[in-house]
Short mmCIF file of N, CA, C and O and ligand atoms in Angstrom, two decimals:
data_model
loop_
_atom_site.label_atom_id
_atom_site.label_comp_id
_atom_site.label_asym_id
_atom_site.label_seq_id
_atom_site.Cartn_x
_atom_site.Cartn_y
_atom_site.Cartn_z
N UNK A 542 -13.29 -18.46 -7.59
CA UNK A 542 -12.81 -17.58 -6.71
C UNK A 542 -13.75 -16.42 -6.25
O UNK A 542 -14.02 -15.92 -7.55
N UNK A 543 -13.56 -15.69 -5.03
CA UNK A 543 -14.19 -14.34 -5.02
C UNK A 543 -13.50 -13.41 -5.44
O UNK A 543 -12.38 -13.07 -5.64
N UNK A 544 -14.56 -12.16 -5.85
CA UNK A 544 -13.93 -11.16 -6.11
C UNK A 544 -13.68 -10.45 -4.72
O UNK A 544 -15.04 -10.03 -4.07
N UNK A 545 -12.56 -9.76 -4.64
CA UNK A 545 -12.08 -9.12 -3.03
C UNK A 545 -11.56 -7.97 -3.81
O UNK A 545 -11.77 -7.00 -5.07
N UNK A 546 -11.65 -6.66 -2.51
CA UNK A 546 -10.97 -5.52 -2.83
C UNK A 546 -9.87 -5.42 -1.75
O UNK A 546 -9.80 -5.95 -0.72
N UNK A 547 -8.54 -4.44 -2.26
CA UNK A 547 -8.07 -4.52 -1.45
C UNK A 547 -7.30 -2.92 -2.00
O UNK A 547 -7.32 -2.34 -3.01
N UNK A 548 -6.44 -2.27 -0.86
CA UNK A 548 -5.65 -0.95 -0.73
C UNK A 548 -4.35 -1.14 -1.42
O UNK A 548 -3.73 -1.80 -0.46
N UNK A 549 -4.17 -0.51 -2.26
CA UNK A 549 -2.81 -0.22 -2.68
C UNK A 549 -2.14 1.27 -1.94
O UNK A 549 -2.86 2.25 -2.20
N UNK A 550 -0.88 1.21 -1.30
CA UNK A 550 -0.50 2.85 -1.72
C UNK A 550 0.89 2.73 -2.09
O UNK A 550 1.87 2.23 -1.74
N UNK A 551 0.76 3.64 -3.16
CA UNK A 551 2.29 3.78 -3.56
C UNK A 551 3.10 4.73 -2.48
O UNK A 551 2.49 6.07 -2.61
N UNK A 552 4.01 4.47 -2.44
CA UNK A 552 4.58 5.05 -0.63
C UNK A 552 5.74 6.45 -1.32
O UNK A 552 5.93 6.58 -2.65
N UNK A 553 5.93 7.12 -0.74
CA UNK A 553 6.55 8.44 -0.62
C UNK A 553 7.54 8.01 -1.41
O UNK A 553 8.09 8.99 -2.30
N UNK A 554 8.67 7.21 -1.46
CA UNK A 554 10.18 6.73 -1.66
C UNK A 554 9.86 6.86 -3.45
O UNK A 554 10.31 7.33 -4.32
N UNK A 555 8.49 6.16 -4.09
CA UNK A 555 8.15 6.15 -5.22
C UNK A 555 7.56 6.97 -5.84
O UNK A 555 7.93 7.04 -6.90
N UNK A 556 7.17 7.98 -5.22
CA UNK A 556 6.57 8.96 -5.68
C UNK A 556 7.35 10.00 -6.18
O UNK A 556 7.90 10.65 -7.14
N UNK A 557 8.49 10.20 -5.05
CA UNK A 557 9.73 11.01 -5.27
C UNK A 557 10.67 10.55 -6.25
O UNK A 557 11.00 11.23 -6.71
N UNK A 558 10.65 9.18 -6.65
CA UNK A 558 11.66 8.62 -7.54
C UNK A 558 10.64 8.46 -9.37
O UNK A 558 11.04 8.08 -10.22
N UNK A 559 9.62 8.99 -8.92
CA UNK A 559 8.79 8.98 -10.37
C UNK A 559 8.45 7.62 -10.64
O UNK A 559 8.21 7.84 -12.14
N UNK A 560 8.25 6.92 -10.11
CA UNK A 560 7.66 5.60 -10.26
C UNK A 560 6.30 5.25 -10.15
O UNK A 560 5.80 4.29 -10.21
N UNK A 561 5.51 6.42 -9.99
CA UNK A 561 3.63 5.96 -10.05
C UNK A 561 3.50 5.56 -11.40
O UNK A 561 2.90 4.48 -10.97
N UNK A 562 3.85 6.10 -12.45
CA UNK A 562 3.33 5.28 -13.58
C UNK A 562 3.72 3.94 -13.84
O UNK A 562 3.12 3.01 -14.36
N UNK A 563 5.01 3.31 -13.68
CA UNK A 563 5.61 1.98 -13.94
C UNK A 563 4.48 1.37 -12.62
O UNK A 563 4.46 -0.16 -13.32
N UNK A 564 4.56 1.84 -11.52
CA UNK A 564 4.02 1.04 -10.61
C UNK A 564 2.37 0.03 -11.16
O UNK A 564 1.81 -0.56 -11.00
N UNK A 565 1.82 1.49 -11.24
CA UNK A 565 0.52 1.69 -11.54
C UNK A 565 0.16 0.52 -12.82
O UNK A 565 -0.65 -0.44 -13.60
N UNK A 566 1.10 0.63 -14.03
CA UNK A 566 1.55 0.00 -14.93
C UNK A 566 1.61 -1.65 -14.59
O UNK A 566 0.97 -2.24 -15.67
N UNK A 567 2.27 -2.07 -14.02
CA UNK A 567 2.73 -3.40 -13.76
C UNK A 567 1.15 -3.83 -12.76
O UNK A 567 0.27 -5.04 -12.83
N UNK A 568 0.05 -3.07 -11.88
CA UNK A 568 -0.97 -3.14 -11.12
C UNK A 568 -1.98 -3.62 -12.20
O UNK A 568 -2.56 -4.71 -12.49
N UNK A 569 -1.97 -2.63 -13.20
CA UNK A 569 -2.91 -3.13 -14.45
C UNK A 569 -2.48 -3.99 -14.96
O UNK A 569 -3.40 -5.00 -15.73
N UNK A 570 -1.20 -4.10 -15.34
CA UNK A 570 -0.51 -5.44 -16.66
C UNK A 570 -1.23 -6.67 -15.87
O UNK A 570 -1.20 -7.92 -16.21
N UNK A 571 -1.33 -6.99 -14.41
CA UNK A 571 -1.48 -8.18 -13.77
C UNK A 571 -3.08 -8.57 -13.74
O UNK A 571 -3.32 -8.99 -12.81
N UNK A 572 -3.84 -7.61 -14.60
CA UNK A 572 -5.51 -7.47 -14.80
C UNK A 572 -6.15 -7.26 -13.02
O UNK A 572 -7.25 -7.59 -13.17
N UNK A 573 -5.30 -6.51 -12.81
CA UNK A 573 -6.04 -6.01 -11.23
C UNK A 573 -6.57 -4.55 -11.73
O UNK A 573 -6.25 -3.66 -12.22
N UNK A 574 -8.15 -4.44 -11.54
CA UNK A 574 -9.09 -3.08 -11.99
C UNK A 574 -8.74 -2.04 -10.81
O UNK A 574 -9.00 -2.24 -9.50
N UNK A 575 -8.50 -0.91 -11.37
CA UNK A 575 -8.14 0.33 -10.16
C UNK A 575 -9.71 1.03 -10.23
O UNK A 575 -10.10 1.56 -11.22
N UNK A 576 -10.61 0.71 -8.91
CA UNK A 576 -11.63 1.19 -8.72
C UNK A 576 -11.46 2.97 -8.64
O UNK A 576 -12.73 3.52 -8.97
N UNK A 577 -10.68 3.20 -8.03
CA UNK A 577 -10.44 4.67 -7.15
C UNK A 577 -9.46 5.00 -7.01
O UNK A 577 -8.56 4.27 -6.62
N UNK A 578 -8.94 6.03 -7.09
CA UNK A 578 -7.79 6.37 -7.00
C UNK A 578 -7.34 7.78 -6.49
O UNK A 578 -8.00 8.86 -6.80
N UNK A 579 -6.37 8.18 -5.59
CA UNK A 579 -6.29 9.67 -5.13
C UNK A 579 -4.70 9.82 -4.61
O UNK A 579 -4.37 8.86 -3.85
N UNK A 580 -4.26 11.01 -5.11
CA UNK A 580 -3.08 11.53 -4.31
C UNK A 580 -3.07 12.17 -3.52
O UNK A 580 -3.85 13.45 -3.67
N UNK A 581 -2.45 12.09 -2.26
CA UNK A 581 -2.93 12.83 -1.15
C UNK A 581 -1.38 12.70 -0.07
O UNK A 581 -0.51 11.87 -0.31
N UNK A 582 -1.31 13.76 1.04
CA UNK A 582 -0.07 13.71 1.35
C UNK A 582 -0.33 13.64 2.92
O UNK A 582 -1.54 14.22 3.60
N UNK A 583 -0.10 12.22 3.42
CA UNK A 583 -0.91 11.74 4.74
C UNK A 583 -0.73 12.65 5.77
O UNK A 583 0.57 13.50 5.75
N UNK A 584 -1.49 13.34 6.48
CA UNK A 584 -1.16 14.10 7.98
C UNK A 584 -0.78 13.25 8.70
O UNK A 584 -0.85 11.64 8.59
N UNK A 585 -0.01 13.52 10.27
CA UNK A 585 0.34 12.16 11.22
C UNK A 585 -0.65 11.72 11.65
O UNK A 585 -0.09 10.32 11.81
N UNK A 586 -1.90 12.25 11.87
CA UNK A 586 -3.11 11.43 12.39
C UNK A 586 -3.52 10.30 11.11
O UNK A 586 -3.74 9.56 11.57
N UNK A 587 -3.94 10.64 9.95
CA UNK A 587 -4.04 9.56 9.34
C UNK A 587 -2.75 8.49 9.51
O UNK A 587 -3.72 7.44 8.79
N UNK A 588 -1.76 8.91 8.76
CA UNK A 588 -0.95 7.65 8.96
C UNK A 588 -0.59 6.95 10.46
O UNK A 588 -0.64 5.43 10.29
N UNK A 589 -0.39 7.70 11.42
CA UNK A 589 -0.91 6.92 12.68
C UNK A 589 -2.12 6.04 12.81
O UNK A 589 -2.35 4.75 13.24
N UNK A 590 -3.16 6.19 12.20
CA UNK A 590 -4.27 5.75 12.19
C UNK A 590 -4.28 4.59 11.19
O UNK A 590 -4.94 3.41 11.84
N UNK A 591 -3.29 4.81 10.32
CA UNK A 591 -3.92 3.24 9.13
C UNK A 591 -3.08 2.35 10.10
O UNK A 591 -2.90 1.28 9.56
N UNK A 592 -1.85 2.96 10.07
CA UNK A 592 -0.94 1.79 10.77
C UNK A 592 -1.21 1.34 12.38
O UNK A 592 -0.15 1.17 12.79
N UNK A 593 -2.36 1.88 12.94
CA UNK A 593 -2.72 1.79 14.22
C UNK A 593 -2.18 -0.04 15.02
O UNK A 593 -1.51 0.02 15.67
N UNK A 594 -2.18 -1.03 13.93
CA UNK A 594 -1.87 -2.33 14.82
C UNK A 594 -0.23 -2.74 14.98
O UNK A 594 0.16 -3.31 15.12
N UNK A 595 0.49 -1.62 14.22
CA UNK A 595 1.83 -1.67 14.18
C UNK A 595 2.39 -0.51 15.72
O UNK A 595 3.75 -0.13 15.51
N UNK A 596 1.17 -0.05 16.21
CA UNK A 596 1.87 1.14 17.05
C UNK A 596 2.78 0.67 18.35
O UNK A 596 3.73 1.33 18.56
N UNK A 597 2.77 -0.61 18.78
CA UNK A 597 3.66 -0.74 19.52
C UNK A 597 5.41 -1.35 18.96
O UNK A 597 6.02 -1.48 19.91
N UNK A 598 5.26 -1.40 17.34
CA UNK A 598 6.40 -1.84 17.09
C UNK A 598 7.50 -0.94 17.09
O UNK A 598 7.28 0.21 17.14
N UNK A 599 8.57 -0.91 17.25
CA UNK A 599 9.84 -0.44 17.42
C UNK A 599 10.04 0.65 16.23
O UNK A 599 10.78 1.95 16.72
N UNK A 600 9.47 0.25 15.25
CA UNK A 600 9.65 1.11 13.73
C UNK A 600 8.52 1.90 13.49
O UNK A 600 8.53 2.64 12.49
N UNK A 601 7.68 1.95 14.75
CA UNK A 601 6.54 2.79 14.64
C UNK A 601 6.87 4.34 14.18
O UNK A 601 6.26 5.13 12.64
N UNK A 602 7.54 5.13 14.68
CA UNK A 602 7.42 6.48 14.65
C UNK A 602 8.53 6.37 13.22
O UNK A 602 8.08 7.36 12.58
N UNK A 603 9.31 5.78 12.93
CA UNK A 603 9.95 6.13 11.60
C UNK A 603 9.09 5.68 10.60
O UNK A 603 9.25 6.54 9.19
N UNK A 604 8.07 5.19 10.64
CA UNK A 604 7.29 4.42 9.51
C UNK A 604 5.86 5.76 9.39
O UNK A 604 6.06 6.41 8.22
N UNK A 605 5.77 6.30 10.65
CA UNK A 605 5.23 7.93 10.42
C UNK A 605 5.53 8.65 9.91
O UNK A 605 5.23 9.39 8.76
N UNK A 606 6.67 9.02 10.36
CA UNK A 606 7.72 10.13 9.35
C UNK A 606 7.93 9.75 7.93
O UNK A 606 7.53 10.55 7.23
N UNK A 607 8.08 8.51 7.79
CA UNK A 607 8.47 8.09 6.14
C UNK A 607 6.89 8.55 5.17
O UNK A 607 7.35 8.92 4.43
N UNK A 608 6.08 8.05 5.86
CA UNK A 608 4.56 7.78 5.19
C UNK A 608 4.09 9.27 4.71
O UNK A 608 3.32 9.70 4.09
N UNK A 609 4.55 10.02 5.90
CA UNK A 609 4.00 11.62 5.85
C UNK A 609 5.52 12.57 4.87
O UNK A 609 5.15 13.91 5.06
N UNK A 610 6.08 11.86 4.72
CA UNK A 610 7.15 12.74 3.84
C UNK A 610 6.79 13.35 2.79
O UNK A 610 7.73 14.14 2.01
N UNK A 611 6.13 13.08 1.98
CA UNK A 611 5.73 13.55 0.83
C UNK A 611 4.46 12.57 0.40
O UNK A 611 3.86 11.89 1.32
N UNK A 612 4.06 13.20 -0.61
CA UNK A 612 2.33 12.73 -1.28
C UNK A 612 2.49 10.94 -1.57
O UNK A 612 3.74 10.74 -1.87
N UNK A 613 1.66 10.74 -1.29
CA UNK A 613 1.29 8.93 -2.09
C UNK A 613 0.10 8.95 -2.94
O UNK A 613 -0.90 9.87 -2.94
N UNK A 614 0.29 7.67 -3.38
CA UNK A 614 -1.03 7.54 -4.39
C UNK A 614 -1.90 6.18 -3.46
O UNK A 614 -0.85 5.53 -3.69
N UNK A 615 -3.21 6.71 -3.19
CA UNK A 615 -3.70 5.05 -2.52
C UNK A 615 -4.59 4.84 -3.96
O UNK A 615 -5.43 5.62 -4.53
N UNK A 616 -4.93 3.82 -3.80
CA UNK A 616 -5.97 3.20 -4.87
C UNK A 616 -6.55 2.09 -4.36
O UNK A 616 -6.16 1.36 -3.57
N UNK A 617 -7.90 1.67 -4.28
CA UNK A 617 -8.79 1.02 -4.31
C UNK A 617 -8.74 -0.30 -5.65
O UNK A 617 -8.97 0.45 -6.47
N UNK A 618 -8.34 -1.40 -5.43
CA UNK A 618 -8.30 -2.50 -6.54
C UNK A 618 -8.91 -3.44 -6.20
O UNK A 618 -9.60 -3.80 -5.27
N UNK A 619 -9.33 -4.20 -7.56
CA UNK A 619 -10.86 -4.86 -7.09
C UNK A 619 -10.11 -6.07 -8.38
O UNK A 619 -9.60 -5.78 -9.43
N UNK A 620 -10.76 -7.54 -7.83
CA UNK A 620 -10.61 -8.51 -8.81
C UNK A 620 -10.54 -9.63 -8.03
O UNK A 620 -10.41 -10.06 -6.85
N UNK A 621 -10.75 -10.99 -8.73
CA UNK A 621 -11.00 -12.38 -8.15
C UNK A 621 -8.98 -12.47 -7.46
O UNK A 621 -8.31 -12.19 -7.88
N UNK A 622 -9.56 -12.44 -6.31
CA UNK A 622 -8.34 -13.45 -5.22
C UNK A 622 -7.36 -12.02 -5.47
O UNK A 622 -6.08 -12.06 -5.16
N UNK A 623 -7.85 -10.25 -4.96
CA UNK A 623 -7.06 -9.29 -5.38
C UNK A 623 -6.21 -9.30 -4.26
O UNK A 623 -5.17 -8.93 -4.56
N UNK A 624 -6.41 -9.87 -2.74
CA UNK A 624 -5.36 -9.64 -1.84
C UNK A 624 -4.13 -10.33 -1.65
O UNK A 624 -3.25 -9.63 -1.91
N UNK A 625 -4.48 -11.78 -2.29
CA UNK A 625 -3.28 -12.33 -2.42
C UNK A 625 -2.44 -12.21 -3.86
O UNK A 625 -1.31 -11.98 -3.85
N UNK A 626 -3.21 -11.59 -4.88
CA UNK A 626 -2.63 -11.54 -6.30
C UNK A 626 -1.81 -9.91 -6.25
O UNK A 626 -0.97 -10.15 -6.54
N UNK A 627 -2.43 -9.08 -5.29
CA UNK A 627 -1.89 -7.92 -4.95
C UNK A 627 -0.55 -8.05 -4.01
O UNK A 627 0.64 -7.46 -4.58
N UNK A 628 -0.39 -8.63 -3.16
CA UNK A 628 0.79 -9.23 -2.25
C UNK A 628 1.69 -10.16 -2.89
O UNK A 628 3.10 -9.55 -2.61
N UNK A 629 1.50 -10.93 -4.08
CA UNK A 629 2.53 -11.49 -4.47
C UNK A 629 3.30 -10.75 -5.19
O UNK A 629 4.37 -10.74 -5.93
N UNK A 630 2.16 -9.56 -6.47
CA UNK A 630 2.94 -8.66 -7.19
C UNK A 630 4.05 -7.71 -6.58
O UNK A 630 4.85 -7.37 -7.00
N UNK A 631 3.41 -7.26 -5.17
CA UNK A 631 4.17 -6.54 -4.28
C UNK A 631 5.71 -6.83 -4.49
O UNK A 631 6.94 -6.25 -4.23
N UNK A 632 5.81 -8.43 -3.96
CA UNK A 632 6.88 -8.91 -3.37
C UNK A 632 6.89 -8.90 -2.08
O UNK A 632 6.58 -7.93 -1.01
N UNK A 633 8.25 -9.58 -1.25
CA UNK A 633 8.59 -9.44 0.08
C UNK A 633 8.06 -8.21 0.83
O UNK A 633 9.16 -7.24 -0.07
N UNK A 634 8.35 -8.12 1.83
CA UNK A 634 8.40 -6.86 2.43
C UNK A 634 9.75 -5.96 2.61
O UNK A 634 9.78 -4.76 2.06
N UNK A 635 11.10 -6.79 2.47
CA UNK A 635 12.53 -6.21 2.48
C UNK A 635 12.52 -6.91 1.48
O UNK A 635 12.46 -7.66 0.57
N UNK A 636 13.05 -5.46 -0.09
CA UNK A 636 12.95 -5.61 -1.45
C UNK A 636 14.12 -6.74 -1.55
O UNK A 636 14.29 -6.99 -2.59
N UNK A 637 15.24 -6.69 -0.18
CA UNK A 637 16.54 -7.72 -0.64
C UNK A 637 15.81 -9.11 -1.01
O UNK A 637 16.45 -10.04 -2.01
N UNK A 638 14.55 -9.45 -0.34
CA UNK A 638 14.12 -10.94 0.05
C UNK A 638 13.07 -10.91 -1.30
O UNK A 638 12.81 -12.05 -1.56
N UNK A 639 12.65 -9.70 -1.98
CA UNK A 639 11.57 -9.72 -2.87
C UNK A 639 11.85 -10.28 -4.50
O UNK A 639 13.58 -10.55 -4.47
N UNK A 640 11.21 -11.23 -4.96
CA UNK A 640 11.37 -11.94 -6.11
C UNK A 640 11.87 -10.95 -7.61
O UNK A 640 10.78 -10.03 -7.42
N UNK A 641 12.39 -11.40 -8.47
CA UNK A 641 12.36 -10.50 -9.74
C UNK A 641 10.83 -10.59 -10.30
O UNK A 641 10.02 -11.51 -10.05
N UNK A 642 10.60 -9.61 -11.06
CA UNK A 642 9.43 -9.03 -11.58
C UNK A 642 8.13 -8.51 -10.72
O UNK A 642 7.14 -7.82 -10.99
N UNK A 643 8.62 -8.31 -9.17
CA UNK A 643 7.85 -7.83 -8.26
C UNK A 643 8.22 -6.45 -8.16
O UNK A 643 9.10 -5.75 -8.56
N UNK A 644 7.25 -4.94 -7.82
CA UNK A 644 7.43 -4.34 -7.86
C UNK A 644 8.79 -3.66 -6.54
O UNK A 644 9.47 -2.81 -6.74
N UNK A 645 8.49 -4.30 -5.44
CA UNK A 645 9.36 -4.05 -4.34
C UNK A 645 10.76 -4.30 -4.66
O UNK A 645 11.75 -3.61 -4.92
N UNK A 646 10.89 -5.33 -5.45
CA UNK A 646 12.22 -5.75 -6.36
C UNK A 646 12.94 -4.37 -7.34
O UNK A 646 14.01 -4.41 -6.93
N UNK A 647 11.47 -4.08 -7.85
CA UNK A 647 12.20 -2.95 -8.95
C UNK A 647 12.34 -1.54 -8.60
O UNK A 647 13.44 -1.12 -8.45
N UNK A 648 11.56 -1.64 -7.42
CA UNK A 648 11.46 0.01 -6.87
C UNK A 648 11.42 0.46 -5.47
O UNK A 648 11.63 1.44 -5.09
N UNK A 649 11.81 -0.91 -4.82
CA UNK A 649 12.23 -0.30 -3.45
C UNK A 649 13.24 -0.60 -2.90
O UNK A 649 14.25 -0.72 -4.07
N UNK A 650 14.01 0.13 -1.73
CA UNK A 650 15.27 0.27 -1.37
C UNK A 650 15.52 -0.53 -0.36
O UNK A 650 16.42 -1.05 -0.43
N UNK A 651 14.80 -0.43 1.20
CA UNK A 651 14.63 -1.12 2.09
C UNK A 651 13.55 -1.43 2.81
O UNK A 651 12.37 -1.17 2.06
N UNK A 652 13.92 -2.31 3.80
CA UNK A 652 12.13 -2.66 4.76
C UNK A 652 11.23 -1.46 5.01
O UNK A 652 10.41 -1.66 4.85
N UNK A 653 11.77 -0.41 5.09
CA UNK A 653 11.17 0.71 5.44
C UNK A 653 10.67 1.29 4.33
O UNK A 653 9.38 1.48 3.95
N UNK A 654 11.53 1.54 3.27
CA UNK A 654 11.48 2.34 1.85
C UNK A 654 10.98 1.65 1.07
O UNK A 654 11.77 0.78 0.29
N UNK A 655 9.90 0.58 0.89
CA UNK A 655 9.62 -0.57 -0.09
C UNK A 655 8.58 -0.27 -1.05
O UNK A 655 8.15 -1.38 -1.49
N UNK A 656 8.60 1.10 -1.26
CA UNK A 656 7.60 1.46 -2.44
C UNK A 656 6.15 1.21 -2.76
O UNK A 656 5.23 2.10 -3.05
N UNK A 657 5.62 0.35 -1.86
CA UNK A 657 4.10 0.03 -1.64
C UNK A 657 3.80 -0.52 -0.50
O UNK A 657 4.43 -1.32 0.14
N UNK A 658 2.30 -0.60 -0.02
CA UNK A 658 1.74 -1.23 0.66
C UNK A 658 0.66 -1.72 -0.06
O UNK A 658 -0.02 -1.39 -0.57
N UNK A 659 0.15 -2.99 0.65
CA UNK A 659 -0.82 -3.57 0.20
C UNK A 659 -1.53 -4.30 1.11
O UNK A 659 -0.79 -5.08 2.42
N UNK A 660 -2.93 -4.52 1.38
CA UNK A 660 -3.52 -5.02 2.65
C UNK A 660 -3.25 -6.43 2.88
O UNK A 660 -3.29 -7.18 1.75
N UNK A 661 -2.82 -7.18 3.76
CA UNK A 661 -2.43 -8.34 4.31
C UNK A 661 -3.27 -9.35 4.44
O UNK A 661 -3.59 -10.60 4.79
N UNK A 662 -5.00 -9.16 4.11
CA UNK A 662 -5.85 -10.09 4.61
C UNK A 662 -7.56 -9.76 3.88
O UNK A 662 -7.11 -8.64 3.52
N UNK A 663 -8.02 -10.73 3.74
CA UNK A 663 -9.54 -9.88 3.14
C UNK A 663 -10.27 -9.04 3.85
O UNK A 663 -10.57 -7.92 3.24
N UNK A 664 -10.25 -9.40 5.31
CA UNK A 664 -10.87 -8.47 6.36
C UNK A 664 -10.09 -7.21 6.02
O UNK A 664 -10.49 -5.81 6.38
N UNK A 665 -8.72 -7.29 6.44
CA UNK A 665 -8.04 -5.92 6.49
C UNK A 665 -8.24 -4.87 4.90
O UNK A 665 -8.00 -3.71 4.81
N UNK A 666 -8.24 -5.51 3.82
CA UNK A 666 -8.75 -5.21 2.59
C UNK A 666 -9.86 -4.13 2.94
O UNK A 666 -9.77 -2.95 2.15
N UNK A 667 -11.04 -4.72 3.40
CA UNK A 667 -12.03 -4.03 3.70
C UNK A 667 -11.94 -2.90 4.54
O UNK A 667 -12.14 -1.74 3.98
N UNK A 668 -11.07 -3.08 5.54
CA UNK A 668 -11.01 -2.12 6.84
C UNK A 668 -10.16 -0.89 5.77
O UNK A 668 -10.55 0.42 5.99
N UNK A 669 -9.08 -1.11 5.06
CA UNK A 669 -8.16 -0.20 4.47
C UNK A 669 -9.01 0.47 3.27
O UNK A 669 -8.90 1.81 3.31
N UNK A 670 -9.77 -0.26 2.51
CA UNK A 670 -10.15 0.59 1.55
C UNK A 670 -11.35 1.41 2.03
O UNK A 670 -11.51 2.79 1.60
N UNK A 671 -12.20 0.90 3.10
CA UNK A 671 -12.82 2.15 4.06
C UNK A 671 -12.18 3.35 4.37
O UNK A 671 -12.80 4.26 4.45
N UNK A 672 -10.90 3.10 4.92
CA UNK A 672 -9.87 4.20 5.22
C UNK A 672 -9.99 5.28 4.37
O UNK A 672 -10.27 6.71 5.30
N UNK A 673 -10.20 4.89 3.28
CA UNK A 673 -9.84 6.08 2.45
C UNK A 673 -10.44 5.99 1.41
O UNK A 673 -11.12 7.38 0.73
N UNK A 674 -11.87 5.02 0.81
CA UNK A 674 -12.85 5.11 0.19
C UNK A 674 -14.23 3.94 0.67
O UNK A 674 -14.37 3.30 0.18
N UNK A 675 -14.68 5.44 1.28
CA UNK A 675 -15.36 4.68 2.18
C UNK A 675 -17.04 4.20 0.90
O UNK A 675 -17.63 3.06 1.34
N UNK A 676 -16.93 4.92 -0.19
CA UNK A 676 -18.07 4.64 -1.19
C UNK A 676 -17.52 3.29 -1.90
O UNK A 676 -18.44 2.39 -2.25
N UNK A 677 -16.40 2.75 -1.48
CA UNK A 677 -15.83 1.44 -2.08
C UNK A 677 -16.07 0.11 -1.76
O UNK A 677 -15.41 -0.97 -1.77
N UNK A 678 -16.46 0.46 -0.40
CA UNK A 678 -16.96 -1.14 0.47
C UNK A 678 -17.73 -2.19 -0.31
O UNK A 678 -18.86 -1.91 -0.54
N UNK A 679 -17.02 -2.93 -0.01
CA UNK A 679 -18.29 -3.91 -0.87
C UNK A 679 -18.96 -4.80 0.68
O UNK A 679 -18.93 -4.71 1.68
N UNK A 680 -20.33 -4.52 -0.29
CA UNK A 680 -20.96 -4.89 1.26
C UNK A 680 -21.48 -6.65 1.11
O UNK A 680 -21.24 -6.94 0.49
P1 LIG B 894 3.32 -2.41 4.71
O1 LIG B 894 3.43 -2.91 4.03
O2 LIG B 894 3.49 -0.94 4.39
O3 LIG B 894 3.30 -2.25 5.97
C1 LIG B 894 4.10 -2.01 7.43
C2 LIG B 894 4.95 -1.31 7.18
O4 LIG B 894 6.29 -1.43 8.13
C3 LIG B 894 5.76 -1.77 6.28
O5 LIG B 894 5.32 -2.49 4.90
C4 LIG B 894 7.28 -1.47 6.40
O6 LIG B 894 7.50 -0.80 5.63
C5 LIG B 894 7.26 -0.99 7.41
N1 LIG B 894 8.02 -2.06 8.15
C6 LIG B 894 8.20 -2.92 8.65
N2 LIG B 894 9.18 -3.73 9.27
C7 LIG B 894 10.07 -2.79 9.62
C8 LIG B 894 11.07 -2.03 9.98
N3 LIG B 894 12.01 -3.28 10.70
N4 LIG B 894 11.84 -0.98 9.99
C9 LIG B 894 11.08 -0.10 9.13
N5 LIG B 894 10.04 -0.17 8.91
C10 LIG B 894 9.39 -1.17 8.65
#
């Protein structure tokens, strides 16, 4: 199995609710390595650029508002099969559909305020890691 890198964002709802440590413990408990990490307050331009693929969706405005509401914690994760493993750990996008033991089941509220983001493919893992951590791009 290949070593991959994926981007995690602990979203404003989870930061507001003091769940940074709980979510990082789940990430580390799952054996994913945190290569780099930063807490930052996304600008509108950063959030719009990051979610560019969703710009035609009806929820895009709401998504950008939410992601710029307060600070987030972005981290570059590494491990074998890291993209799929982190997605499994996060659970379904809508916390109501997420399995027990997942981050979104434990800390998400609804489909918008769902505690965390993770890259959805190996290719997007590369693109998203580079968005915040150009120094951690796998060559
Ligand atoms: P994320 O993994 O960050 O990728 C895109 C995000 O859009 C997704 O998680 C959700 O939080 C958000 N999203 C998806 N569907 C909706 C929706 N119907 N309403 C609001 N936000 C949504």
